[in-house]
Amino acid sequence: MASSLGWRACALFPMNHCGVFLKAVRSNGLSLFPWGHSPWRGTRSFLDPEMKAFLEENTEVTTSGSLTPEIQLRLLTPRCKFWWQKADLWPYSEPYWAIYWPGGQALSRYLLDNPGVVGGKSVLDIGSGCGAAAIAAKMSGASRVLANDIDPIAGVAITLNCELNQLDPFPILTKNILDLEQDNWDLIVLGDMFYKEDLADSLHQWLKNCFWTHRTRVLIGDPGRPQFSGHSIQHQLHKVVEYSLPEPTRKENNGLTTSTVWDFQP
């Protein structure tokens, strides 16, 4: 039986016939604030009791099937009821945070294996999702971490995942960071964000500005989506490392077999 969560296929290879599913919040840059919170909060403030209970009931804590078995994450798995139910039964915005995407896996693996990349440095994780790359940066000694995802429910998930990994909380920003004034970061990481052409163009320009304004290093994780491999940013990338994806990740991602970390050098 195939998963009914059609937004997963849309994010991997967007198709016109995916309109039956909820509109992706990441695709339009809108934020949803169902609890009336400020978009910039410490981790603890995301633990809305009702949402926390909902996520704990409808996700599974797992360490298997990814490149980073040392990181525990709450994810949607085939053992969760919403994996099989129709997508429109999910009561919130599409749960992109509930899948450990292959670009994020590669970034997280690289940061765990190379703590010198983040040790003592400030790190911004854009499109943080489940928070794995931010968690990996914190585990590897980053002095300052900010997780950014426009979906506030991702903030709850990141909070729970921090707790699973016995980490002190780090701040979470639930605004479209591309619309904000650029801050000075030692390192920006982003995985699986080049899945729409217009978003890819906006990211490319924003990252160039960060590089030239603050000399910020940028690492990008991607498994070879056409919106990334065919984008002009390819002329400004240096391959850092390529990982072979575990079989469960391959099956969940339409047979993609590898994921690569790129160093952006405009």
Tab-separated table of C-alpha atoms in Angstrom:
chain	number	residue	atom	x	y	z
A	1	MET	CA	0.000	0.000	0.000
A	2	ALA	CA	1.353	3.421	-0.885
A	3	SER	CA	1.330	6.305	1.539
A	4	SER	CA	-1.608	8.673	1.116
A	5	LEU	CA	0.391	11.705	2.168
A	6	GLY	CA	0.622	13.145	-1.304
A	7	TRP	CA	2.487	16.270	-0.142
A	8	ARG	CA	5.593	14.082	0.181
A	9	ALA	CA	5.600	13.341	-3.533
A	10	CYS	CA	4.822	16.990	-4.296
A	11	ALA	CA	7.845	18.175	-2.330
A	12	LEU	CA	10.134	15.702	-4.045
A	13	PHE	CA	8.872	16.118	-7.591
A	14	PRO	CA	6.121	18.785	-7.729
A	15	MET	CA	3.288	17.897	-10.094
A	16	ASN	CA	0.196	19.760	-11.204
A	17	HIS	CA	-2.189	17.059	-10.034
A	18	CYS	CA	-1.316	17.529	-6.365
A	19	GLY	CA	-3.939	20.243	-5.879
A	20	VAL	CA	-6.201	17.918	-3.869
A	21	PHE	CA	-3.877	18.351	-0.912
A	22	LEU	CA	-3.465	21.318	1.391
A	23	LYS	CA	-1.433	24.188	0.018
A	24	ALA	CA	2.188	23.948	1.134
A	25	VAL	CA	3.056	26.735	3.544
A	26	ARG	CA	6.683	26.646	2.489
A	27	SER	CA	5.767	27.251	-1.132
A	28	ASN	CA	4.107	30.599	-0.498
A	29	GLY	CA	6.150	31.968	2.396
A	30	LEU	CA	3.160	32.398	4.707
A	31	SER	CA	3.282	31.710	8.406
A	32	LEU	CA	0.427	30.231	10.411
A	33	PHE	CA	0.177	31.108	14.091
A	34	PRO	CA	-2.684	29.021	15.504
A	35	TRP	CA	-1.842	29.937	19.105
A	36	GLY	CA	-1.158	33.641	18.621
A	37	HIS	CA	2.519	33.403	19.553
A	38	SER	CA	5.310	35.685	18.454
A	39	PRO	CA	7.326	34.271	15.540
A	40	TRP	CA	10.638	34.424	17.464
A	41	ARG	CA	10.640	32.290	20.573
A	42	GLY	CA	12.786	30.154	22.778
A	43	THR	CA	12.211	26.450	22.453
A	44	ARG	CA	10.186	26.004	25.632
A	45	SER	CA	7.501	28.447	24.525
A	46	PHE	CA	6.580	26.132	21.650
A	47	LEU	CA	5.312	23.396	23.960
A	48	ASP	CA	1.607	24.077	23.597
A	49	PRO	CA	0.158	21.198	25.648
A	50	GLU	CA	-2.545	20.283	23.146
A	51	MET	CA	-0.210	20.280	20.165
A	52	LYS	CA	2.477	18.453	22.124
A	53	ALA	CA	-0.011	15.694	22.974
A	54	PHE	CA	-1.204	15.483	19.371
A	55	LEU	CA	2.324	15.085	18.008
A	56	GLU	CA	3.304	12.571	20.648
A	57	GLU	CA	0.228	10.503	19.803
A	58	ASN	CA	0.639	10.667	16.036
A	59	THR	CA	4.393	10.366	15.512
A	60	GLU	CA	6.951	7.732	16.386
A	61	VAL	CA	10.347	8.191	18.008
A	62	THR	CA	12.872	6.590	15.691
A	63	THR	CA	16.613	6.350	15.120
A	64	SER	CA	16.559	3.789	12.323
A	65	GLY	CA	16.632	4.030	8.550
A	66	SER	CA	18.599	7.295	8.317
A	67	LEU	CA	22.213	8.436	8.060
A	68	THR	CA	22.225	9.582	11.696
A	69	PRO	CA	21.174	6.789	14.070
A	70	GLU	CA	22.590	8.786	16.986
A	71	ILE	CA	19.842	11.415	16.624
A	72	GLN	CA	16.375	10.562	17.932
A	73	LEU	CA	13.480	12.157	16.053
A	74	ARG	CA	9.701	12.178	16.191
A	75	LEU	CA	8.567	11.390	12.649
A	76	LEU	CA	5.641	10.059	10.667
A	77	THR	CA	6.371	6.411	9.922
A	78	PRO	CA	4.356	3.546	8.425
A	79	ARG	CA	3.344	2.640	11.980
A	80	CYS	CA	1.532	5.990	12.378
A	81	LYS	CA	-2.126	6.204	11.382
A	82	PHE	CA	-1.743	9.389	9.364
A	83	TRP	CA	0.846	7.711	7.151
A	84	TRP	CA	-1.999	5.734	5.603
A	85	GLN	CA	-4.977	8.064	5.918
A	86	LYS	CA	-6.045	10.566	3.289
A	87	ALA	CA	-3.958	13.716	3.325
A	88	ASP	CA	-6.940	16.004	3.927
A	89	LEU	CA	-7.597	14.283	7.257
A	90	TRP	CA	-4.392	15.775	8.668
A	91	PRO	CA	-5.763	18.809	10.562
A	92	TYR	CA	-2.834	21.195	10.113
A	93	SER	CA	-0.459	22.456	7.437
A	94	GLU	CA	1.455	19.781	5.549
A	95	PRO	CA	3.837	18.072	7.992
A	96	TYR	CA	7.085	18.492	6.074
A	97	TRP	CA	8.792	18.465	9.476
A	98	ALA	CA	7.619	14.862	10.018
A	99	ILE	CA	9.881	13.413	7.315
A	100	TYR	CA	13.651	13.239	7.658
A	101	TRP	CA	14.472	14.394	4.142
A	102	PRO	CA	17.664	13.133	2.468
A	103	GLY	CA	19.345	16.527	2.121
A	104	GLY	CA	18.930	17.131	5.841
A	105	GLN	CA	20.276	13.667	6.567
A	106	ALA	CA	23.451	14.377	4.601
A	107	LEU	CA	23.979	17.739	6.317
A	108	SER	CA	23.421	16.264	9.767
A	109	ARG	CA	25.791	13.366	9.088
A	110	TYR	CA	28.467	15.748	7.887
A	111	LEU	CA	28.163	18.034	10.913
A	112	LEU	CA	28.330	15.104	13.325
A	113	ASP	CA	31.408	13.691	11.601
A	114	ASN	CA	33.141	17.065	11.345
A	115	PRO	CA	32.613	18.990	14.593
A	116	GLY	CA	35.308	21.475	13.621
A	117	VAL	CA	32.922	22.887	11.020
A	118	VAL	CA	30.555	24.173	13.716
A	119	GLY	CA	32.500	24.057	16.983
A	120	GLY	CA	32.301	27.431	18.751
A	121	LYS	CA	30.428	28.967	15.822
A	122	SER	CA	26.999	30.472	15.187
A	123	VAL	CA	24.759	28.361	12.964
A	124	LEU	CA	21.480	29.133	11.196
A	125	ASP	CA	19.415	26.184	9.948
A	126	ILE	CA	16.958	27.356	7.256
A	127	GLY	CA	13.875	25.219	6.620
A	128	SER	CA	14.765	23.273	9.725
A	129	GLY	CA	11.811	20.874	9.607
A	130	CYS	CA	12.401	18.213	12.240
A	131	GLY	CA	15.435	20.167	13.437
A	132	ALA	CA	17.996	17.440	12.748
A	133	ALA	CA	20.688	19.678	11.229
A	134	ALA	CA	20.319	22.226	14.044
A	135	ILE	CA	20.484	19.389	16.579
A	136	ALA	CA	23.586	17.985	14.882
A	137	ALA	CA	25.209	21.429	15.018
A	138	LYS	CA	24.434	21.717	18.720
A	139	MET	CA	25.744	18.196	19.379
A	140	SER	CA	28.963	19.119	17.588
A	141	GLY	CA	29.610	22.181	19.728
A	142	ALA	CA	28.032	25.153	17.968
A	143	SER	CA	27.979	28.138	20.311
A	144	ARG	CA	24.751	29.590	18.948
A	145	VAL	CA	22.014	27.860	16.941
A	146	LEU	CA	18.832	29.221	15.404
A	147	ALA	CA	16.333	26.898	13.741
A	148	ASN	CA	14.111	28.568	11.139
A	149	ASP	CA	10.907	27.093	9.733
A	150	ILE	CA	7.801	29.010	8.726
A	151	ASP	CA	5.507	26.328	10.154
A	152	PRO	CA	5.068	26.863	13.921
A	153	ILE	CA	4.113	23.203	14.299
A	154	ALA	CA	7.649	22.416	13.209
A	155	GLY	CA	8.689	24.489	16.224
A	156	VAL	CA	6.824	22.083	18.499
A	157	ALA	CA	8.433	19.114	16.755
A	158	ILE	CA	11.915	20.635	17.049
A	159	THR	CA	11.312	21.263	20.742
A	160	LEU	CA	10.320	17.638	21.309
A	161	ASN	CA	13.308	16.434	19.308
A	162	CYS	CA	15.670	18.581	21.350
A	163	GLU	CA	14.306	16.989	24.504
A	164	LEU	CA	14.703	13.505	23.034
A	165	ASN	CA	18.385	14.232	22.501
A	166	GLN	CA	18.962	15.791	25.949
A	167	LEU	CA	19.860	19.177	24.499
A	168	ASP	CA	19.398	22.599	26.025
A	169	PRO	CA	16.798	24.469	23.996
A	170	PHE	CA	17.811	26.775	21.170
A	171	PRO	CA	15.666	29.542	19.647
A	172	ILE	CA	13.251	28.892	16.796
A	173	LEU	CA	12.156	31.496	14.248
A	174	THR	CA	8.841	30.879	12.467
A	175	LYS	CA	8.962	33.672	9.905
A	176	ASN	CA	10.083	33.627	6.307
A	177	ILE	CA	13.689	34.579	6.961
A	178	LEU	CA	14.143	35.649	3.340
A	179	ASP	CA	11.956	38.670	4.139
A	180	LEU	CA	14.062	39.738	7.125
A	181	GLU	CA	17.237	41.763	7.478
A	182	GLN	CA	20.235	39.479	7.253
A	183	ASP	CA	22.099	38.699	10.440
A	184	ASN	CA	25.741	37.740	10.803
A	185	TRP	CA	26.192	33.961	10.999
A	186	ASP	CA	29.360	31.914	10.797
A	187	LEU	CA	27.515	29.127	9.009
A	188	ILE	CA	24.149	28.696	7.291
A	189	VAL	CA	22.874	25.200	6.549
A	190	LEU	CA	19.840	24.267	4.503
A	191	GLY	CA	18.635	20.916	3.276
A	192	ASP	CA	15.985	19.996	0.712
A	193	MET	CA	14.936	23.593	0.142
A	194	PHE	CA	15.489	23.756	-3.625
A	195	TYR	CA	12.260	22.018	-4.588
A	196	LYS	CA	10.519	24.906	-6.402
A	197	GLU	CA	12.074	27.154	-9.002
A	198	ASP	CA	10.863	30.464	-7.555
A	199	LEU	CA	12.002	29.470	-4.060
A	200	ALA	CA	15.348	28.345	-5.465
A	201	ASP	CA	15.829	31.748	-7.113
A	202	SER	CA	14.971	33.612	-3.901
A	203	LEU	CA	17.268	31.425	-1.821
A	204	HIS	CA	20.115	31.833	-4.277
A	205	GLN	CA	19.973	35.623	-4.128
A	206	TRP	CA	19.567	35.706	-0.334
A	207	LEU	CA	22.492	33.356	0.210
A	208	LYS	CA	24.690	35.381	-2.123
A	209	ASN	CA	23.919	38.483	-0.104
A	210	CYS	CA	24.812	36.681	3.129
A	211	PHE	CA	28.090	35.492	1.671
A	212	TRP	CA	29.188	38.855	0.322
A	213	THR	CA	27.918	40.913	3.277
A	214	HIS	CA	29.138	38.756	6.164
A	215	ARG	CA	31.408	36.172	4.472
A	216	THR	CA	29.057	33.538	5.854
A	217	ARG	CA	29.817	29.957	4.893
A	218	VAL	CA	26.834	28.140	3.366
A	219	LEU	CA	26.350	24.372	3.229
A	220	ILE	CA	23.501	22.908	1.171
A	221	GLY	CA	22.175	19.353	1.361
A	222	ASP	CA	20.291	17.923	-1.605
A	223	PRO	CA	19.695	14.473	-3.117
A	224	GLY	CA	19.660	15.689	-6.717
A	225	ARG	CA	16.251	17.251	-7.226
A	226	PRO	CA	15.897	18.696	-10.730
A	227	GLN	CA	15.095	22.170	-9.350
A	228	PHE	CA	18.542	22.116	-7.726
A	229	SER	CA	20.668	20.190	-10.209
A	230	GLY	CA	19.334	22.331	-13.066
A	231	HIS	CA	19.661	25.674	-11.282
A	232	SER	CA	22.324	28.280	-12.037
A	233	ILE	CA	23.593	27.931	-8.456
A	234	GLN	CA	25.376	24.779	-9.661
A	235	HIS	CA	28.142	26.976	-11.090
A	236	GLN	CA	28.898	28.243	-7.572
A	237	LEU	CA	29.040	24.951	-5.685
A	238	HIS	CA	31.871	22.756	-4.466
A	239	LYS	CA	31.042	19.157	-3.591
A	240	VAL	CA	32.006	18.399	0.011
A	241	VAL	CA	30.764	14.834	0.459
A	242	GLU	CA	28.261	12.431	-1.063
A	243	TYR	CA	26.470	9.793	1.006
A	244	SER	CA	24.735	6.622	-0.044
A	245	LEU	CA	21.228	6.714	1.404
A	246	PRO	CA	19.947	3.848	3.576
A	247	GLU	CA	17.381	1.604	1.927
A	248	PRO	CA	14.394	2.904	3.977
A	249	THR	CA	15.197	6.473	2.925
A	250	ARG	CA	15.484	5.394	-0.707
A	251	LYS	CA	12.051	3.797	-0.591
A	252	GLU	CA	10.481	6.878	0.982
A	253	ASN	CA	12.043	9.198	-1.618
A	254	ASN	CA	11.103	7.668	-4.956
A	255	GLY	CA	14.289	5.656	-5.247
A	256	LEU	CA	16.812	8.475	-4.746
A	257	THR	CA	20.070	6.734	-3.879
A	258	THR	CA	22.496	9.437	-2.714
A	259	SER	CA	22.527	12.806	-1.007
A	260	THR	CA	25.269	15.404	-1.252
A	261	VAL	CA	26.578	18.270	0.852
A	262	TRP	CA	27.659	21.281	-1.204
A	263	ASP	CA	29.721	24.304	-0.211
A	264	PHE	CA	28.290	27.476	-1.772
A	265	GLN	CA	31.082	29.667	-3.152
A	266	PRO	CA	29.688	32.570	-5.226
